[in-house]
PDB file of C-alpha atoms in Angstrom:
ATOM      1  CA  MET A   1      36.100  -1.177 148.789  1.00 95.00           C
ATOM      2  CA  MET A   2      39.875  -1.008 148.415  1.00 96.00           C
ATOM      3  CA  ASN A   3      41.170   1.293 145.684  1.00 98.00           C
ATOM      4  CA  LYS A   4      44.452   1.018 143.766  1.00 97.00           C
ATOM      5  CA  ARG A   5      46.356   3.337 146.094  1.00 98.00           C
ATOM      6  CA  GLU A   6      45.269   1.359 149.155  1.00 98.00           C
ATOM      7  CA  LEU A   7      46.186  -1.909 147.441  1.00 98.00           C
ATOM      8  CA  ILE A   8      49.661  -0.604 146.650  1.00 98.00           C
ATOM      9  CA  TYR A   9      50.104   0.577 150.243  1.00 98.00           C
ATOM     10  CA  SER A  10      48.913  -2.776 151.641  1.00 98.00           C
ATOM     11  CA  ILE A  11      51.224  -4.827 149.405  1.00 98.00           C
ATOM     12  CA  ALA A  12      54.166  -2.552 150.228  1.00 98.00           C
ATOM     13  CA  GLU A  13      53.508  -2.931 153.956  1.00 98.00           C
ATOM     14  CA  GLN A  14      53.234  -6.721 153.733  1.00 97.00           C
ATOM     15  CA  THR A  15      56.290  -7.250 151.520  1.00 97.00           C
ATOM     16  CA  GLY A  16      58.656  -4.532 152.617  1.00 97.00           C
ATOM     17  CA  TYR A  17      58.978  -3.244 149.042  1.00 98.00           C
ATOM     18  CA  THR A  18      58.608   0.450 148.356  1.00 98.00           C
ATOM     19  CA  GLN A  19      55.258   1.766 147.180  1.00 98.00           C
ATOM     20  CA  SER A  20      56.989   2.938 144.002  1.00 98.00           C
ATOM     21  CA  ALA A  21      58.221  -0.589 143.218  1.00 98.00           C
ATOM     22  CA  VAL A  22      54.808  -2.118 143.975  1.00 98.00           C
ATOM     23  CA  ARG A  23      53.080   0.528 141.804  1.00 98.00           C
ATOM     24  CA  LYS A  24      55.412  -0.291 138.904  1.00 98.00           C
ATOM     25  CA  VAL A  25      54.755  -4.045 139.217  1.00 98.00           C
ATOM     26  CA  LEU A  26      50.985  -3.558 139.520  1.00 98.00           C
ATOM     27  CA  ASN A  27      50.859  -1.210 136.509  1.00 98.00           C
ATOM     28  CA  THR A  28      52.959  -3.679 134.491  1.00 98.00           C
ATOM     29  CA  PHE A  29      50.602  -6.493 135.507  1.00 97.00           C
ATOM     30  CA  ILE A  30      47.558  -4.483 134.407  1.00 97.00           C
ATOM     31  CA  ASP A  31      49.207  -3.508 131.103  1.00 98.00           C
ATOM     32  CA  THR A  32      50.258  -7.107 130.396  1.00 97.00           C
ATOM     33  CA  VAL A  33      46.788  -8.511 131.084  1.00 97.00           C
ATOM     34  CA  PHE A  34      45.234  -5.773 128.930  1.00 97.00           C
ATOM     35  CA  ASN A  35      47.596  -6.401 126.006  1.00 97.00           C
ATOM     36  CA  GLU A  36      47.077 -10.173 126.111  1.00 97.00           C
ATOM     37  CA  VAL A  37      43.284  -9.892 126.281  1.00 96.00           C
ATOM     38  CA  LYS A  38      43.336  -7.267 123.528  1.00 95.00           C
ATOM     39  CA  SER A  39      45.261  -9.797 121.419  1.00 95.00           C
ATOM     40  CA  GLU A  40      42.394 -12.227 122.080  1.00 94.00           C
ATOM     41  CA  ASN A  41      44.416 -14.390 124.483  1.00 97.00           C
ATOM     42  CA  LYS A  42      43.315 -15.647 127.885  1.00 98.00           C
ATOM     43  CA  VAL A  43      45.406 -14.913 130.966  1.00 98.00           C
ATOM     44  CA  ARG A  44      45.221 -17.690 133.575  1.00 98.00           C
ATOM     45  CA  ILE A  45      46.611 -16.949 137.048  1.00 97.00           C
ATOM     46  CA  GLY A  46      46.634 -20.002 139.282  1.00 95.00           C
ATOM     47  CA  GLY A  47      44.751 -19.453 142.529  1.00 93.00           C
ATOM     48  CA  LEU A  48      43.150 -16.251 141.244  1.00 96.00           C
ATOM     49  CA  GLY A  49      41.305 -16.864 137.992  1.00 97.00           C
ATOM     50  CA  VAL A  50      41.170 -16.305 134.238  1.00 98.00           C
ATOM     51  CA  PHE A  51      40.865 -13.045 132.298  1.00 98.00           C
ATOM     52  CA  SER A  52      39.398 -13.640 128.838  1.00 97.00           C
ATOM     53  CA  PRO A  53      38.139 -11.543 125.925  1.00 97.00           C
ATOM     54  CA  VAL A  54      34.436 -11.587 125.047  1.00 97.00           C
ATOM     55  CA  LEU A  55      33.120 -10.279 121.737  1.00 95.00           C
ATOM     56  CA  GLN A  56      29.720  -8.647 122.131  1.00 95.00           C
ATOM     57  CA  LYS A  57      27.761  -8.731 118.907  1.00 96.00           C
ATOM     58  CA  SER A  58      26.129  -5.702 117.381  1.00 96.00           C
ATOM     59  CA  ARG A  59      22.613  -5.213 118.752  1.00 94.00           C
ATOM     60  CA  PRO A  60      19.702  -2.798 118.431  1.00 95.00           C
ATOM     61  CA  VAL A  61      19.188  -0.231 121.201  1.00 95.00           C
ATOM     62  CA  ARG A  62      17.146   2.930 121.644  1.00 94.00           C
ATOM     63  CA  ASN A  63      18.356   6.425 122.360  1.00 92.00           C
ATOM     64  CA  PRO A  64      16.564   7.122 125.676  1.00 93.00           C
ATOM     65  CA  GLN A  65      16.080  10.813 124.887  1.00 94.00           C
ATOM     66  CA  THR A  66      14.677  10.497 121.365  1.00 94.00           C
ATOM     67  CA  MET A  67      13.594   6.829 121.449  1.00 93.00           C
ATOM     68  CA  GLU A  68      15.250   6.529 118.041  1.00 95.00           C
ATOM     69  CA  PRO A  69      16.450   2.971 117.338  1.00 94.00           C
ATOM     70  CA  ILE A  70      20.163   2.634 116.606  1.00 94.00           C
ATOM     71  CA  MET A  71      22.585  -0.269 116.223  1.00 94.00           C
ATOM     72  CA  LEU A  72      25.243  -0.603 118.897  1.00 93.00           C
ATOM     73  CA  ALA A  73      28.557  -1.509 117.264  1.00 95.00           C
ATOM     74  CA  PRO A  74      30.213  -4.795 118.169  1.00 95.00           C
ATOM     75  CA  ARG A  75      32.851  -4.486 120.867  1.00 95.00           C
ATOM     76  CA  THR A  76      35.269  -6.536 122.893  1.00 94.00           C
ATOM     77  CA  THR A  77      34.962  -6.648 126.660  1.00 95.00           C
ATOM     78  CA  MET A  78      36.843  -8.562 129.322  1.00 96.00           C
ATOM     79  CA  LYS A  79      35.474 -11.319 131.517  1.00 97.00           C
ATOM     80  CA  PHE A  80      37.037 -12.595 134.741  1.00 97.00           C
ATOM     81  CA  ARG A  81      36.274 -16.061 136.061  1.00 97.00           C
ATOM     82  CA  THR A  82      37.367 -16.657 139.648  1.00 96.00           C
ATOM     83  CA  ALA A  83      39.423 -19.789 140.363  1.00 96.00           C
ATOM     84  CA  ASP A  84      37.430 -22.561 142.068  1.00 94.00           C
ATOM     85  CA  ASP A  85      39.976 -22.773 144.921  1.00 92.00           C
ATOM     86  CA  LEU A  86      39.515 -19.080 145.682  1.00 93.00           C
ATOM     87  CA  VAL A  87      35.724 -19.417 145.684  1.00 93.00           C
ATOM     88  CA  ARG A  88      35.987 -22.323 148.130  1.00 93.00           C
ATOM     89  CA  LYS A  89      38.256 -20.262 150.413  1.00 92.00           C
ATOM     90  CA  LEU A  90      35.813 -17.345 150.305  1.00 91.00           C
ATOM     91  CA  ASN A  91      33.048 -19.698 151.376  1.00 93.00           C
ATOM     92  CA  ASN A  92      35.141 -21.394 154.081  1.00 87.00           C
ATOM     93  CA  GLN A  93      35.095 -24.716 152.265  1.00 75.00           C
ATOM     94  CA  GLU A  94      38.848 -25.264 152.149  1.00 65.00           C
ATOM     95  CA  GLU A  95      39.855 -28.845 151.568  1.00 58.00           C
TER      96      GLU A  95
END
């Protein structure tokens, strides 16, 4: 699995930009996607996919140590749906 540092290095090597510049762009990208999803907006990136917010409702759970039932508070998570074109490329079904 590639980590963030390796991704930055790879992009810098392929583009000729400095790792510092690539790091700044990548961090800005992550921050922008986060802020848009936090504002309940979708972020659609052609050829890659869509980041979207998902509200998980409150639900009952059990504390595994005490087996006491508690209610898990509602929370927002993020979902990513891969673009169909990318899925086709991954499965060698390019048209």
